PDB file of C-alpha atoms in Angstrom:
ATOM      1  CA  MET A   1      -9.688 -13.755  -4.781  1.00 61.00           C
ATOM      2  CA  VAL A   2     -11.208 -17.515  -4.953  1.00 67.00           C
ATOM      3  CA  ASP A   3     -15.250 -16.463  -5.475  1.00 79.00           C
ATOM      4  CA  ALA A   4     -16.112 -16.765  -1.866  1.00 86.00           C
ATOM      5  CA  LEU A   5     -17.287 -14.132  -0.596  1.00 89.00           C
ATOM      6  CA  ASP A   6     -20.753 -15.395   0.109  1.00 88.00           C
ATOM      7  CA  ALA A   7     -19.625 -17.679   1.989  1.00 92.00           C
ATOM      8  CA  VAL A   8     -18.884 -14.715   4.074  1.00 93.00           C
ATOM      9  CA  ASP A   9     -21.104 -13.110   6.948  1.00 95.00           C
ATOM     10  CA  THR A  10     -21.571  -9.897   5.304  1.00 96.00           C
ATOM     11  CA  ALA A  11     -24.040  -8.005   7.561  1.00 97.00           C
ATOM     12  CA  ALA A  12     -21.791  -9.179  10.373  1.00 97.00           C
ATOM     13  CA  THR A  13     -18.622  -8.365   9.311  1.00 97.00           C
ATOM     14  CA  VAL A  14     -19.725  -4.906   7.957  1.00 98.00           C
ATOM     15  CA  THR A  15     -21.601  -3.913  12.016  1.00 98.00           C
ATOM     16  CA  TYR A  16     -17.426  -5.335  13.453  1.00 97.00           C
ATOM     17  CA  VAL A  17     -15.709  -3.163  10.481  1.00 98.00           C
ATOM     18  CA  ALA A  18     -17.539   0.032  10.769  1.00 98.00           C
ATOM     19  CA  GLY A  19     -17.892  -0.225  14.479  1.00 97.00           C
ATOM     20  CA  LEU A  20     -14.100   0.193  14.558  1.00 97.00           C
ATOM     21  CA  GLN A  21     -13.867   3.916  13.516  1.00 98.00           C
ATOM     22  CA  LYS A  22     -13.634   6.438  15.952  1.00 97.00           C
ATOM     23  CA  PRO A  23     -14.996  10.046  15.950  1.00 97.00           C
ATOM     24  CA  SER A  24     -11.867  11.697  14.436  1.00 97.00           C
ATOM     25  CA  GLY A  25     -12.325   8.888  11.334  1.00 98.00           C
ATOM     26  CA  VAL A  26      -9.469   6.686  12.250  1.00 98.00           C
ATOM     27  CA  PHE A  27     -10.198   2.917  12.831  1.00 98.00           C
ATOM     28  CA  ALA A  28      -8.930   0.993  15.736  1.00 97.00           C
ATOM     29  CA  GLY A  29      -7.252  -2.129  14.719  1.00 96.00           C
ATOM     30  CA  ASP A  30      -9.049  -4.151  17.500  1.00 92.00           C
ATOM     31  CA  GLU A  31     -10.907  -3.955  20.783  1.00 86.00           C
ATOM     32  CA  TRP A  32      -7.295  -3.312  22.473  1.00 89.00           C
ATOM     33  CA  GLY A  33      -7.892   0.265  20.495  1.00 85.00           C
ATOM     34  CA  GLU A  34      -4.997   0.584  18.416  1.00 92.00           C
ATOM     35  CA  GLU A  35      -5.747   3.381  15.807  1.00 96.00           C
ATOM     36  CA  ASP A  36      -3.510   4.358  13.112  1.00 96.00           C
ATOM     37  CA  THR A  37      -3.370   4.949   8.802  1.00 97.00           C
ATOM     38  CA  ARG A  38      -3.399   1.218   9.028  1.00 97.00           C
ATOM     39  CA  PHE A  39      -6.446   0.290  10.418  1.00 98.00           C
ATOM     40  CA  VAL A  40      -8.262   2.684   8.155  1.00 98.00           C
ATOM     41  CA  TYR A  41      -7.144   1.121   4.449  1.00 98.00           C
ATOM     42  CA  THR A  42      -7.707  -2.319   5.654  1.00 98.00           C
ATOM     43  CA  GLY A  43     -11.492  -0.472   7.457  1.00 98.00           C
ATOM     44  CA  LEU A  44     -12.203   1.178   4.027  1.00 99.00           C
ATOM     45  CA  GLN A  45     -10.551  -1.985   1.915  1.00 98.00           C
ATOM     46  CA  THR A  46     -13.033  -4.227   3.791  1.00 98.00           C
ATOM     47  CA  LEU A  47     -16.008  -2.319   2.895  1.00 98.00           C
ATOM     48  CA  LYS A  48     -15.409  -1.442  -0.363  1.00 97.00           C
ATOM     49  CA  ILE A  49     -14.849  -5.524  -1.186  1.00 96.00           C
ATOM     50  CA  LEU A  50     -18.607  -5.972   0.461  1.00 96.00           C
ATOM     51  CA  GLY A  51     -19.938  -2.926  -1.266  1.00 95.00           C
ATOM     52  CA  ARG A  52     -21.181  -1.281   2.054  1.00 97.00           C
ATOM     53  CA  LEU A  53     -18.629   1.913   2.252  1.00 98.00           C
ATOM     54  CA  ASP A  54     -21.695   3.734   3.054  1.00 98.00           C
ATOM     55  CA  ALA A  55     -21.769   2.051   6.189  1.00 99.00           C
ATOM     56  CA  VAL A  56     -19.725   4.427   7.803  1.00 99.00           C
ATOM     57  CA  ASP A  57     -18.466   8.287   7.454  1.00 99.00           C
ATOM     58  CA  VAL A  58     -15.946   8.476   4.604  1.00 99.00           C
ATOM     59  CA  GLU A  59     -15.186  11.955   4.501  1.00 98.00           C
ATOM     60  CA  LYS A  60     -13.833  11.968   8.102  1.00 99.00           C
ATOM     61  CA  ALA A  61     -11.830   8.626   7.540  1.00 99.00           C
ATOM     62  CA  VAL A  62     -10.253  10.746   3.936  1.00 99.00           C
ATOM     63  CA  GLY A  63      -9.933  14.084   6.543  1.00 99.00           C
ATOM     64  CA  PHE A  64      -7.785  12.016   8.886  1.00 99.00           C
ATOM     65  CA  VAL A  65      -5.792  10.475   6.445  1.00 99.00           C
ATOM     66  CA  LEU A  66      -5.127  14.192   4.951  1.00 98.00           C
ATOM     67  CA  ALA A  67      -4.608  15.791   8.634  1.00 98.00           C
ATOM     68  CA  CYS A  68      -1.924  12.921   8.597  1.00 98.00           C
ATOM     69  CA  GLN A  69       0.377  14.296   5.547  1.00 98.00           C
ATOM     70  CA  ASN A  70       3.931  15.582   6.299  1.00 98.00           C
ATOM     71  CA  TYR A  71       6.255  19.090   5.451  1.00 97.00           C
ATOM     72  CA  ASP A  72       7.746  16.824   3.885  1.00 97.00           C
ATOM     73  CA  GLY A  73       5.128  15.605   1.130  1.00 97.00           C
ATOM     74  CA  GLY A  74       4.815  11.532   3.353  1.00 98.00           C
ATOM     75  CA  PHE A  75       2.386  10.714   5.501  1.00 98.00           C
ATOM     76  CA  GLY A  76       2.461   8.957   8.850  1.00 97.00           C
ATOM     77  CA  VAL A  77       0.498   6.781  10.650  1.00 97.00           C
ATOM     78  CA  VAL A  78      -1.535   9.191  12.615  1.00 97.00           C
ATOM     79  CA  PRO A  79      -0.800  12.922  12.501  1.00 97.00           C
ATOM     80  CA  GLY A  80       2.592  14.325  13.151  1.00 97.00           C
ATOM     81  CA  ALA A  81       4.053  11.077  12.820  1.00 97.00           C
ATOM     82  CA  GLU A  82       7.062  10.476  10.715  1.00 98.00           C
ATOM     83  CA  SER A  83       6.959  10.083   7.353  1.00 98.00           C
ATOM     84  CA  HIS A  84       7.042   5.856   6.204  1.00 98.00           C
ATOM     85  CA  SER A  85       6.790   4.349   2.882  1.00 98.00           C
ATOM     86  CA  GLY A  86       4.143   1.455   4.503  1.00 97.00           C
ATOM     87  CA  GLN A  87       2.006   4.861   5.927  1.00 98.00           C
ATOM     88  CA  ILE A  88       2.382   6.311   2.634  1.00 99.00           C
ATOM     89  CA  PHE A  89       1.070   3.466   0.788  1.00 99.00           C
ATOM     90  CA  THR A  90      -1.663   3.449   3.122  1.00 98.00           C
ATOM     91  CA  CYS A  91      -2.549   6.890   3.027  1.00 99.00           C
ATOM     92  CA  LEU A  92      -2.729   6.768  -0.917  1.00 99.00           C
ATOM     93  CA  GLY A  93      -4.811   3.400  -0.829  1.00 99.00           C
ATOM     94  CA  VAL A  94      -7.163   5.404   1.405  1.00 99.00           C
ATOM     95  CA  LEU A  95      -7.315   8.119  -0.982  1.00 99.00           C
ATOM     96  CA  SER A  96      -7.354   6.443  -3.927  1.00 98.00           C
ATOM     97  CA  LEU A  97     -10.292   3.666  -3.211  1.00 97.00           C
ATOM     98  CA  THR A  98     -12.688   6.419  -1.830  1.00 98.00           C
ATOM     99  CA  ASN A  99     -11.984   8.198  -5.434  1.00 97.00           C
ATOM    100  CA  SER A 100      -9.663  11.136  -3.432  1.00 98.00           C
ATOM    101  CA  LEU A 101      -6.253  11.353  -5.115  1.00 98.00           C
ATOM    102  CA  ASP A 102      -7.255  14.352  -5.806  1.00 97.00           C
ATOM    103  CA  ARG A 103      -7.591  15.990  -2.605  1.00 97.00           C
ATOM    104  CA  LEU A 104      -3.831  16.298  -2.710  1.00 98.00           C
ATOM    105  CA  SER A 105      -2.630  19.166  -5.086  1.00 97.00           C
ATOM    106  CA  THR A 106      -0.379  18.333  -8.099  1.00 97.00           C
ATOM    107  CA  ALA A 107       1.984  20.051  -6.025  1.00 98.00           C
ATOM    108  CA  SER A 108       1.867  17.575  -3.630  1.00 98.00           C
ATOM    109  CA  ARG A 109       1.291  14.660  -4.872  1.00 98.00           C
ATOM    110  CA  ASP A 110       4.746  15.179  -7.567  1.00 98.00           C
ATOM    111  CA  GLN A 111       6.933  16.621  -3.772  1.00 98.00           C
ATOM    112  CA  LEU A 112       5.291  12.916  -2.548  1.00 99.00           C
ATOM    113  CA  ALA A 113       6.346  11.496  -4.723  1.00 99.00           C
ATOM    114  CA  GLY A 114       9.650  13.216  -4.788  1.00 99.00           C
ATOM    115  CA  TRP A 115      10.485  12.045  -1.234  1.00 99.00           C
ATOM    116  CA  LEU A 116       9.811   7.667  -2.619  1.00 99.00           C
ATOM    117  CA  ALA A 117      11.897   8.090  -5.478  1.00 99.00           C
ATOM    118  CA  GLN A 118      14.344   9.240  -3.103  1.00 98.00           C
ATOM    119  CA  ARG A 119      14.073   6.033  -1.628  1.00 98.00           C
ATOM    120  CA  GLN A 120      15.990   4.229  -3.524  1.00 98.00           C
ATOM    121  CA  LEU A 121      19.934   3.647  -2.829  1.00 98.00           C
ATOM    122  CA  PRO A 122      22.816   2.924  -5.023  1.00 98.00           C
ATOM    123  CA  ASN A 123      22.703  -0.266  -5.197  1.00 97.00           C
ATOM    124  CA  GLY A 124      19.282  -0.281  -6.409  1.00 98.00           C
ATOM    125  CA  GLY A 125      17.408  -1.366  -3.595  1.00 98.00           C
ATOM    126  CA  LEU A 126      14.098   0.884  -2.282  1.00 98.00           C
ATOM    127  CA  ASN A 127      14.030   1.733   1.612  1.00 98.00           C
ATOM    128  CA  GLY A 128      11.268   2.942   3.557  1.00 97.00           C
ATOM    129  CA  ARG A 129      12.506   6.159   5.052  1.00 97.00           C
ATOM    130  CA  PRO A 130      15.587   8.227   5.230  1.00 97.00           C
ATOM    131  CA  GLU A 131      18.858   6.808   6.957  1.00 95.00           C
ATOM    132  CA  LYS A 132      17.863   3.042   6.544  1.00 97.00           C
ATOM    133  CA  LEU A 133      18.705  -0.138   4.840  1.00 97.00           C
ATOM    134  CA  GLU A 134      16.861  -0.910   1.712  1.00 98.00           C
ATOM    135  CA  ASP A 135      14.793  -3.949   1.791  1.00 98.00           C
ATOM    136  CA  VAL A 136      12.712  -5.873  -0.333  1.00 98.00           C
ATOM    137  CA  CYS A 137       9.648  -4.927   1.110  1.00 97.00           C
ATOM    138  CA  TYR A 138       9.560  -1.547   0.056  1.00 97.00           C
ATOM    139  CA  SER A 139       9.588  -2.800  -3.397  1.00 96.00           C
ATOM    140  CA  TRP A 140       6.083  -3.156  -2.573  1.00 97.00           C
ATOM    141  CA  TRP A 141       5.346   0.219  -0.145  1.00 98.00           C
ATOM    142  CA  VAL A 142       7.755   2.601  -2.661  1.00 98.00           C
ATOM    143  CA  LEU A 143       6.187   1.132  -6.108  1.00 98.00           C
ATOM    144  CA  SER A 144       2.237   0.682  -5.509  1.00 99.00           C
ATOM    145  CA  SER A 145       2.520   4.231  -4.052  1.00 99.00           C
ATOM    146  CA  LEU A 146       4.742   5.549  -7.076  1.00 99.00           C
ATOM    147  CA  ALA A 147       2.042   3.681  -8.969  1.00 99.00           C
ATOM    148  CA  MET A 148      -0.751   5.420  -7.448  1.00 99.00           C
ATOM    149  CA  LEU A 149       0.614   8.790  -7.927  1.00 98.00           C
ATOM    150  CA  GLY A 150       1.545   7.589 -11.630  1.00 98.00           C
ATOM    151  CA  LYS A 151       4.930   8.033 -10.967  1.00 98.00           C
ATOM    152  CA  LEU A 152       6.911   5.053 -11.801  1.00 98.00           C
ATOM    153  CA  HIS A 153       9.301   6.362 -13.673  1.00 98.00           C
ATOM    154  CA  TRP A 154      10.779   8.388 -11.180  1.00 98.00           C
ATOM    155  CA  ILE A 155      13.308   5.654 -10.317  1.00 98.00           C
ATOM    156  CA  ASP A 156      15.583   3.374 -11.632  1.00 98.00           C
ATOM    157  CA  GLN A 157      13.216   0.152 -12.502  1.00 98.00           C
ATOM    158  CA  ASN A 158      16.061  -2.367 -13.822  1.00 98.00           C
ATOM    159  CA  LYS A 159      18.568  -1.369 -10.953  1.00 98.00           C
ATOM    160  CA  LEU A 160      15.293  -2.209  -8.268  1.00 98.00           C
ATOM    161  CA  VAL A 161      14.269  -5.174 -10.430  1.00 98.00           C
ATOM    162  CA  GLY A 162      18.361  -6.654 -10.972  1.00 98.00           C
ATOM    163  CA  TRP A 163      18.481  -6.110  -6.941  1.00 98.00           C
ATOM    164  CA  ILE A 164      15.585  -7.945  -5.851  1.00 99.00           C
ATOM    165  CA  LEU A 165      16.009 -10.898  -7.703  1.00 98.00           C
ATOM    166  CA  SER A 166      19.554 -11.192  -5.769  1.00 98.00           C
ATOM    167  CA  CYS A 167      17.624 -11.224  -3.039  1.00 98.00           C
ATOM    168  CA  GLN A 168      16.606 -14.381  -4.407  1.00 98.00           C
ATOM    169  CA  ASP A 169      17.856 -18.322  -2.952  1.00 96.00           C
ATOM    170  CA  GLU A 170      18.716 -19.918  -6.110  1.00 92.00           C
ATOM    171  CA  VAL A 171      18.352 -23.476  -3.985  1.00 93.00           C
ATOM    172  CA  ARG A 172      15.027 -22.683  -1.921  1.00 92.00           C
ATOM    173  CA  GLY A 173      13.206 -20.181  -4.346  1.00 94.00           C
ATOM    174  CA  GLY A 174      11.811 -17.806  -2.148  1.00 97.00           C
ATOM    175  CA  PHE A 175      12.739 -14.013  -1.492  1.00 98.00           C
ATOM    176  CA  ALA A 176      14.697 -12.703   1.801  1.00 98.00           C
ATOM    177  CA  ASP A 177      14.288  -9.113   2.800  1.00 98.00           C
ATOM    178  CA  ARG A 178      18.493  -8.270   1.549  1.00 97.00           C
ATOM    179  CA  LYS A 179      20.485 -10.658  -0.528  1.00 96.00           C
ATOM    180  CA  GLY A 180      22.093 -13.188   2.176  1.00 94.00           C
ATOM    181  CA  ASN A 181      19.740 -13.035   5.037  1.00 97.00           C
ATOM    182  CA  ALA A 182      17.011 -16.140   5.219  1.00 97.00           C
ATOM    183  CA  VAL A 183      14.199 -15.650   2.819  1.00 98.00           C
ATOM    184  CA  ASP A 184      10.372 -15.952   4.085  1.00 98.00           C
ATOM    185  CA  VAL A 185       6.923 -15.258   2.706  1.00 98.00           C
ATOM    186  CA  PHE A 186       6.192 -11.869   3.512  1.00 98.00           C
ATOM    187  CA  HIS A 187       9.540 -10.666   1.221  1.00 98.00           C
ATOM    188  CA  THR A 188       8.408 -13.027  -1.396  1.00 98.00           C
ATOM    189  CA  VAL A 189       4.996 -11.877  -1.763  1.00 98.00           C
ATOM    190  CA  PHE A 190       6.194  -8.301  -1.931  1.00 98.00           C
ATOM    191  CA  ALA A 191       9.355  -9.081  -4.133  1.00 98.00           C
ATOM    192  CA  LEU A 192       6.845 -10.652  -6.690  1.00 98.00           C
ATOM    193  CA  CYS A 193       4.104  -8.078  -6.345  1.00 98.00           C
ATOM    194  CA  GLY A 194       6.933  -5.411  -6.973  1.00 98.00           C
ATOM    195  CA  LEU A 195       8.367  -6.749 -10.126  1.00 98.00           C
ATOM    196  CA  SER A 196       4.606  -7.339 -11.402  1.00 98.00           C
ATOM    197  CA  LEU A 197       4.518  -3.404 -11.078  1.00 98.00           C
ATOM    198  CA  VAL A 198       7.592  -2.754 -13.242  1.00 97.00           C
ATOM    199  CA  GLY A 199       6.006  -5.951 -15.773  1.00 96.00           C
ATOM    200  CA  TRP A 200       8.944  -8.195 -15.267  1.00 96.00           C
ATOM    201  CA  GLY A 201       8.555 -12.057 -16.386  1.00 90.00           C
ATOM    202  CA  GLY A 202       4.972 -11.617 -18.004  1.00 93.00           C
ATOM    203  CA  LEU A 203       4.126 -12.338 -14.191  1.00 96.00           C
ATOM    204  CA  LYS A 204       0.327 -11.285 -13.609  1.00 96.00           C
ATOM    205  CA  GLU A 205      -0.343  -7.680 -13.324  1.00 97.00           C
ATOM    206  CA  VAL A 206      -0.999  -6.432  -9.608  1.00 98.00           C
ATOM    207  CA  ASP A 207      -3.125  -3.419  -8.667  1.00 98.00           C
ATOM    208  CA  PRO A 208      -1.618  -1.089  -7.081  1.00 98.00           C
ATOM    209  CA  VAL A 209      -4.103  -0.295  -4.707  1.00 98.00           C
ATOM    210  CA  TYR A 210      -5.398  -4.062  -3.316  1.00 97.00           C
ATOM    211  CA  CYS A 211      -2.499  -5.661  -3.724  1.00 96.00           C
ATOM    212  CA  MET A 212      -4.398  -8.389  -5.388  1.00 95.00           C
ATOM    213  CA  PRO A 213      -4.489  -9.778  -9.298  1.00 96.00           C
ATOM    214  CA  VAL A 214      -5.926  -7.049 -11.285  1.00 96.00           C
ATOM    215  CA  GLU A 215      -7.911  -9.659 -12.676  1.00 95.00           C
ATOM    216  CA  THR A 216      -9.614  -9.482  -9.598  1.00 94.00           C
ATOM    217  CA  THR A 217     -10.565  -5.986  -8.230  1.00 95.00           C
ATOM    218  CA  LYS A 218     -11.989  -5.491 -11.915  1.00 94.00           C
ATOM    219  CA  ARG A 219     -13.918  -9.095 -11.506  1.00 92.00           C
ATOM    220  CA  LEU A 220     -14.954  -7.326  -7.734  1.00 91.00           C
ATOM    221  CA  PHE A 221     -15.175  -3.746  -9.083  1.00 90.00           C
ATOM    222  CA  GLY A 222     -15.380  -3.290 -13.013  1.00 83.00           C
ATOM    223  CA  SER A 223     -13.539  -2.410 -15.608  1.00 61.00           C
ATOM    224  CA  LYS A 224     -10.857   0.686 -13.786  1.00 52.00           C
TER     225      LYS A 224
END
């Protein structure tokens, strides 16, 4: 984002990230070995930015992600795990950045989009899974996933915008997870990214796959 990739030791970074991929296609997050779809996404995103997806077995990574899809259309952290909006973002991100989204059938994509649309609660906010409270961060995880599926119109955007704005501290300026709670930078960035995805307020356009400004991803990868 700041045009400083030339300061990165690309070879060392690629060697490190590629070394985290396991025979199943999954990636570990670090030397202690926790493995799940979060690290498949972040590992492949790192290599994509560096132009070195060829350093790993992309097909096995995609296969692992596809194995994480559940009967309800959603995705979990590992095969058989509960569907969760955050993991859906990572899995769709992997499929999108590897040009593999068409590996999901139309029916499967529609089922998944329906599950995501059901995350909107009567107050307009979004939750991460059934029977949970709404949280501003899911304005990103859910909306970005719907954007990748081309289904942003499946939720009430105006109601969501109103709810997100209600979570802003009028004095401090930041956003909280929900109205009345303490604000923080985590929820502030995802509130703004969610608002960007629905075209609110003249914010810079954000790429739903990479969570970066579109002007940055165009510079990195060319016109989309």
